[in-house]
């Protein structure tokens, strides 16, 4: 079974803090994704990576950056957290071959006060 | 551009009743289609997927879905709902060459009445 873990289930940070969310997968998948999920808006793609040190912007990259130094680890960075970044953050992985089934981590609920 | 529409934001059914959740997609070629379920506070779990072959696919927890190309639909069904099925359900579409990117619908929240 694919296992995708996220560093924290719940996180509370203050406005202006730098925040790191980490995602680790154990299945040697090439592609990794970060989403945020908000009520009524569904999942919105922030960034994705299809190889080590590669990254691509998703639909809402503003205010975020990412790092992928190792194949199994994909980090999401909030350089200066703001209250509008309070959300559920979900990491997912997939192989680079069809049908691209995505496997999700349990999520991190981030609150910025 | 690909898109996914789940017309129903919230559905309530009685326990034991049948269920159908609707999903319509927009894509020029044959898409890869998925249904995911999310329990409160959890990540998404794959229920079933379609990428070729038989248009009626079976998934986990007694769910099934049917791909209808003529209607651009991939509706999820279950003949008898259990209280534990209360969750949010997401339909997603993918495409060859997309590097694994999926487009997700906004979700349908299912409530189950005793």
PDB file of N, CA, C and O in Angstrom, chain B residues 1-3 25-31 69 72 93 95:
ATOM      1  N   UNK B   1     -10.372  23.155 -22.329  1.00  0.00           N
ATOM      2  CA  UNK B   1      -9.865  22.865 -20.989  1.00  0.00           C
ATOM      3  C   UNK B   1     -10.793  21.869 -20.296  1.00  0.00           C
ATOM      4  O   UNK B   1     -11.998  21.862 -20.517  1.00  0.00           O
ATOM      5  N   UNK B   2     -10.183  21.044 -19.480  1.00  0.00           N
ATOM      6  CA  UNK B   2     -10.992  20.074 -18.745  1.00  0.00           C
ATOM      7  C   UNK B   2     -11.747  20.757 -17.614  1.00  0.00           C
ATOM      8  O   UNK B   2     -11.275  21.736 -17.042  1.00  0.00           O
ATOM      9  N   UNK B   3     -12.906  20.225 -17.303  1.00  0.00           N
ATOM     10  CA  UNK B   3     -13.642  20.693 -16.136  1.00  0.00           C
ATOM     11  C   UNK B   3     -14.517  19.572 -15.613  1.00  0.00           C
ATOM     12  O   UNK B   3     -14.838  18.622 -16.340  1.00  0.00           O
ATOM     13  N   UNK B  25     -18.354  15.875 -16.893  1.00  0.00           N
ATOM     14  CA  UNK B  25     -17.021  16.370 -17.194  1.00  0.00           C
ATOM     15  C   UNK B  25     -17.003  16.977 -18.580  1.00  0.00           C
ATOM     16  O   UNK B  25     -17.869  16.714 -19.421  1.00  0.00           O
ATOM     17  N   UNK B  26     -15.989  17.771 -18.803  1.00  0.00           N
ATOM     18  CA  UNK B  26     -15.763  18.350 -20.116  1.00  0.00           C
ATOM     19  C   UNK B  26     -14.336  18.025 -20.519  1.00  0.00           C
ATOM     20  O   UNK B  26     -13.383  18.435 -19.839  1.00  0.00           O
ATOM     21  N   UNK B  27     -14.212  17.249 -21.605  1.00  0.00           N
ATOM     22  CA  UNK B  27     -12.892  16.880 -22.098  1.00  0.00           C
ATOM     23  C   UNK B  27     -13.034  16.318 -23.484  1.00  0.00           C
ATOM     24  O   UNK B  27     -13.986  15.606 -23.778  1.00  0.00           O
ATOM     25  N   UNK B  28     -12.110  16.636 -24.381  1.00  0.00           N
ATOM     26  CA  UNK B  28     -12.253  16.266 -25.787  1.00  0.00           C
ATOM     27  C   UNK B  28     -12.048  14.802 -26.083  1.00  0.00           C
ATOM     28  O   UNK B  28     -12.673  14.246 -26.972  1.00  0.00           O
ATOM     29  N   UNK B  29     -11.183  14.158 -25.353  1.00  0.00           N
ATOM     30  CA  UNK B  29     -10.881  12.754 -25.625  1.00  0.00           C
ATOM     31  C   UNK B  29     -11.426  11.907 -24.478  1.00  0.00           C
ATOM     32  O   UNK B  29     -12.131  12.402 -23.610  1.00  0.00           O
ATOM     33  N   UNK B  30     -11.111  10.640 -24.496  1.00  0.00           N
ATOM     34  CA  UNK B  30     -11.552   9.776 -23.398  1.00  0.00           C
ATOM     35  C   UNK B  30     -10.742  10.106 -22.158  1.00  0.00           C
ATOM     36  O   UNK B  30      -9.523   9.999 -22.163  1.00  0.00           O
ATOM     37  N   UNK B  31     -11.424  10.490 -21.113  1.00  0.00           N
ATOM     38  CA  UNK B  31     -10.700  10.887 -19.902  1.00  0.00           C
ATOM     39  C   UNK B  31     -10.456   9.693 -18.983  1.00  0.00           C
ATOM     40  O   UNK B  31     -10.995   8.608 -19.185  1.00  0.00           O
ATOM     41  N   UNK B  69     -20.245   8.035 -22.254  1.00  0.00           N
ATOM     42  CA  UNK B  69     -19.558   8.991 -23.129  1.00  0.00           C
ATOM     43  C   UNK B  69     -20.546   9.970 -23.750  1.00  0.00           C
ATOM     44  O   UNK B  69     -20.262  11.168 -23.825  1.00  0.00           O
ATOM     45  N   UNK B  72     -21.295  12.535 -21.242  1.00  0.00           N
ATOM     46  CA  UNK B  72     -20.135  13.079 -20.514  1.00  0.00           C
ATOM     47  C   UNK B  72     -20.359  12.970 -19.007  1.00  0.00           C
ATOM     48  O   UNK B  72     -20.168  13.946 -18.262  1.00  0.00           O
ATOM     49  N   UNK B  93     -11.181  14.137 -12.965  1.00  0.00           N
ATOM     50  CA  UNK B  93     -10.859  13.722 -14.338  1.00  0.00           C
ATOM     51  C   UNK B  93      -9.392  13.985 -14.611  1.00  0.00           C
ATOM     52  O   UNK B  93      -8.831  14.995 -14.179  1.00  0.00           O
ATOM     53  N   UNK B  95      -6.042  13.179 -17.703  1.00  0.00           N
ATOM     54  CA  UNK B  95      -5.815  12.994 -19.131  1.00  0.00           C
ATOM     55  C   UNK B  95      -4.393  12.525 -19.380  1.00  0.00           C
ATOM     56  O   UNK B  95      -3.482  12.854 -18.619  1.00  0.00           O
TER      57      UNK B  95
END
